[in-house]
Amino acid sequence: LDLEDEHGAFSLKGMHSTLKKFYTENVEDVCVGNESKPPRKPFLLLHHGQSKKFEVIFKPTLAQHLEGKIRVLVGDIYSNKTLIELVGEGHKDEFTLDGLEEDAEERNAKSSLKKDIIDAVRVNHIQFGECPVGKPCHRTFTITNRTSMTIMRFEWEADATFQFSPKVGHLLPGCAKDITVTLKSDVPAVFKRHLVKCKVTKVNVARPRRKVQDWDDRMSIATWKDTTRTDPAASWPEKEKVVETAPEPAYTEEEESIQEAEVYLSAFVAYTQLKLNTIVVQLKNTAPNQTRTATFRMRNRGNVALEYTWVEAPDSETEKRLHSTTLTR
């Protein structure tokens, strides 16, 4: 395997198994077509039916678009059919989304384009997969402030179907925060690369830097307030606990610092469907201390996973037991 990389940002690493190395004296110094010289390293021996995994590592040193190639040299000839193109994008974003998935549709679309420069595929996709109607489904990712001195304010745009928590908040320098996305649909639906944007701005908080505290709309303040009710045994009114959302600290936005982060969401929401033909399970006469079993079949006819739990009826004479919850595809 010959790795062509002008900037040294790509590297190749074998995984799991070890291939046998061997040297040959029949390899010519120049390849057919005068493309390039063969790699100055031992060949790897792959036996009939054997497979091998390799890991390609991308470690850029600058914010730039980089490309490389992996060629397979079989004997003394480069195989034109076995050419792997490497594309990477080094970035220095101040605000990043982490823990998301690669958008397979975007990758396939870009790989099909015939152009001189191939774009790197963004990792900004959340795949919910199959979700039952009426049941909330959750996914989590992380946002990170990569700066060392700047406070950032983020706010996810309103969306009726996908709820982000926290929706609004501040992100202190060098800190990260988990974002939970909840999908709950009361009707069957298909979401394919549904776009949601996040407004990100650099802000200044009117407090000394050491006293600036983290904030988002999940935070609350609990206070005790007097009520109109009085306790006959006491001479003061009763108090009740009141929980309110913590107010957002006062801030000012820096000029021309607004940017947008994009997240694409995909999901398939459908009803669960259960087929169960058996109504009565009749066990044969059983002597004391003897065990008998009976079998019946249930089938998930829907397009999403069916979660079910077995519970013995309240009028059952046997001991009531709640069995573990199971998921049936």
mmCIF file of N, CA, C and O in Angstrom, residues 31 39 47 71 75 78 85 93 103 106 113 117 125 136 139 150 158 166 199 218 234 240 248 254 275 301:
data_model
loop_
_atom_site.group_PDB
_atom_site.id
_atom_site.type_symbol
_atom_site.label_atom_id
_atom_site.label_comp_id
_atom_site.label_asym_id
_atom_site.label_seq_id
_atom_site.Cartn_x
_atom_site.Cartn_y
_atom_site.Cartn_z
ATOM 1 N N CYS A 31 7.592 1.729 -12.092
ATOM 2 C CA CYS A 31 6.320 1.069 -12.379
ATOM 3 C C CYS A 31 5.926 1.286 -13.836
ATOM 4 O O CYS A 31 6.449 2.160 -14.516
ATOM 5 N N PRO A 39 6.795 1.505 -3.326
ATOM 6 C CA PRO A 39 7.183 1.871 -1.965
ATOM 7 C C PRO A 39 8.396 1.084 -1.489
ATOM 8 O O PRO A 39 8.523 -0.097 -1.764
ATOM 9 N N HIS A 47 -3.456 -14.112 1.953
ATOM 10 C CA HIS A 47 -3.781 -15.453 1.463
ATOM 11 C C HIS A 47 -5.172 -15.487 0.849
ATOM 12 O O HIS A 47 -5.988 -14.581 1.065
ATOM 13 N N ARG A 71 -2.589 3.962 -3.174
ATOM 14 C CA ARG A 71 -2.513 3.066 -4.330
ATOM 15 C C ARG A 71 -2.106 1.678 -3.861
ATOM 16 O O ARG A 71 -1.332 1.533 -2.919
ATOM 17 N N GLY A 75 2.503 -6.928 -6.972
ATOM 18 C CA GLY A 75 3.707 -7.312 -7.703
ATOM 19 C C GLY A 75 4.496 -6.065 -8.042
ATOM 20 O O GLY A 75 4.945 -5.349 -7.162
ATOM 21 N N TYR A 78 1.042 -1.026 -10.469
ATOM 22 C CA TYR A 78 -0.020 -0.347 -9.746
ATOM 23 C C TYR A 78 -1.357 -0.706 -10.387
ATOM 24 O O TYR A 78 -1.513 -0.622 -11.600
ATOM 25 N N GLU A 85 -9.121 7.647 -2.856
ATOM 26 C CA GLU A 85 -8.880 9.077 -2.692
ATOM 27 C C GLU A 85 -9.160 9.491 -1.247
ATOM 28 O O GLU A 85 -10.161 9.101 -0.659
ATOM 29 N N ASP A 93 -12.624 26.090 13.898
ATOM 30 C CA ASP A 93 -13.879 26.705 14.302
ATOM 31 C C ASP A 93 -13.850 27.035 15.789
ATOM 32 O O ASP A 93 -13.358 26.251 16.614
ATOM 33 N N ASP A 103 -23.144 12.498 7.357
ATOM 34 C CA ASP A 103 -24.331 12.473 6.514
ATOM 35 C C ASP A 103 -24.040 11.608 5.291
ATOM 36 O O ASP A 103 -23.361 12.028 4.359
ATOM 37 N N GLU A 106 -25.157 13.054 1.868
ATOM 38 C CA GLU A 106 -24.273 14.109 1.378
ATOM 39 C C GLU A 106 -22.979 13.507 0.851
ATOM 40 O O GLU A 106 -22.459 13.932 -0.180
ATOM 41 N N LEU A 113 -20.055 13.508 -7.889
ATOM 42 C CA LEU A 113 -19.750 14.670 -8.702
ATOM 43 C C LEU A 113 -18.335 14.546 -9.286
ATOM 44 O O LEU A 113 -17.392 14.226 -8.576
ATOM 45 N N ILE A 117 -11.977 19.421 -7.337
ATOM 46 C CA ILE A 117 -11.842 19.485 -5.886
ATOM 47 C C ILE A 117 -13.019 18.765 -5.244
ATOM 48 O O ILE A 117 -14.173 19.117 -5.483
ATOM 49 N N HIS A 125 -25.078 15.391 11.294
ATOM 50 C CA HIS A 125 -26.337 14.687 11.064
ATOM 51 C C HIS A 125 -26.717 13.866 12.281
ATOM 52 O O HIS A 125 -25.857 13.241 12.916
ATOM 53 N N PRO A 136 -41.661 9.752 23.030
ATOM 54 C CA PRO A 136 -40.495 10.610 22.827
ATOM 55 C C PRO A 136 -39.221 9.789 22.582
ATOM 56 O O PRO A 136 -38.976 8.786 23.244
ATOM 57 N N ARG A 139 -31.877 12.016 21.518
ATOM 58 C CA ARG A 139 -30.496 11.914 21.056
ATOM 59 C C ARG A 139 -29.699 13.054 21.684
ATOM 60 O O ARG A 139 -30.237 14.133 21.922
ATOM 61 N N THR A 150 -13.384 34.077 25.080
ATOM 62 C CA THR A 150 -14.661 34.611 24.614
ATOM 63 C C THR A 150 -15.838 33.802 25.135
ATOM 64 O O THR A 150 -15.825 32.569 25.092
ATOM 65 N N ALA A 158 -36.835 27.892 16.894
ATOM 66 C CA ALA A 158 -38.040 27.179 17.315
ATOM 67 C C ALA A 158 -38.410 26.117 16.289
ATOM 68 O O ALA A 158 -38.368 26.356 15.078
ATOM 69 N N PRO A 166 -30.514 22.291 26.457
ATOM 70 C CA PRO A 166 -31.084 23.631 26.567
ATOM 71 C C PRO A 166 -31.255 24.276 25.197
ATOM 72 O O PRO A 166 -30.477 24.030 24.281
ATOM 73 N N LYS A 199 -28.237 29.900 16.279
ATOM 74 C CA LYS A 199 -27.601 31.212 16.204
ATOM 75 C C LYS A 199 -26.548 31.303 17.307
ATOM 76 O O LYS A 199 -26.842 31.097 18.478
ATOM 77 N N ARG A 218 -32.281 25.722 31.346
ATOM 78 C CA ARG A 218 -32.652 24.615 32.226
ATOM 79 C C ARG A 218 -32.470 24.971 33.695
ATOM 80 O O ARG A 218 -33.024 24.301 34.574
ATOM 81 N N ALA A 234 -49.838 28.416 64.291
ATOM 82 C CA ALA A 234 -48.756 29.392 64.130
ATOM 83 C C ALA A 234 -49.335 30.776 63.881
ATOM 84 O O ALA A 234 -50.484 30.928 63.490
ATOM 85 N N GLU A 240 -44.917 28.455 50.532
ATOM 86 C CA GLU A 240 -44.841 27.402 49.516
ATOM 87 C C GLU A 240 -43.609 27.618 48.644
ATOM 88 O O GLU A 240 -43.167 28.749 48.433
ATOM 89 N N GLU A 248 -31.615 35.250 32.575
ATOM 90 C CA GLU A 248 -30.378 35.312 31.807
ATOM 91 C C GLU A 248 -29.563 36.526 32.229
ATOM 92 O O GLU A 248 -30.088 37.632 32.342
ATOM 93 N N GLU A 254 -21.089 41.282 20.539
ATOM 94 C CA GLU A 254 -19.991 41.885 19.785
ATOM 95 C C GLU A 254 -20.425 42.086 18.335
ATOM 96 O O GLU A 254 -21.165 41.275 17.774
ATOM 97 N N LYS A 275 -49.344 -8.654 16.316
ATOM 98 C CA LYS A 275 -50.190 -9.771 15.930
ATOM 99 C C LYS A 275 -50.033 -10.870 16.974
ATOM 100 O O LYS A 275 -48.947 -11.393 17.178
ATOM 101 N N ARG A 301 -45.762 -6.623 13.414
ATOM 102 C CA ARG A 301 -46.072 -6.428 12.007
ATOM 103 C C ARG A 301 -45.813 -4.990 11.554
ATOM 104 O O ARG A 301 -46.032 -4.667 10.399
#
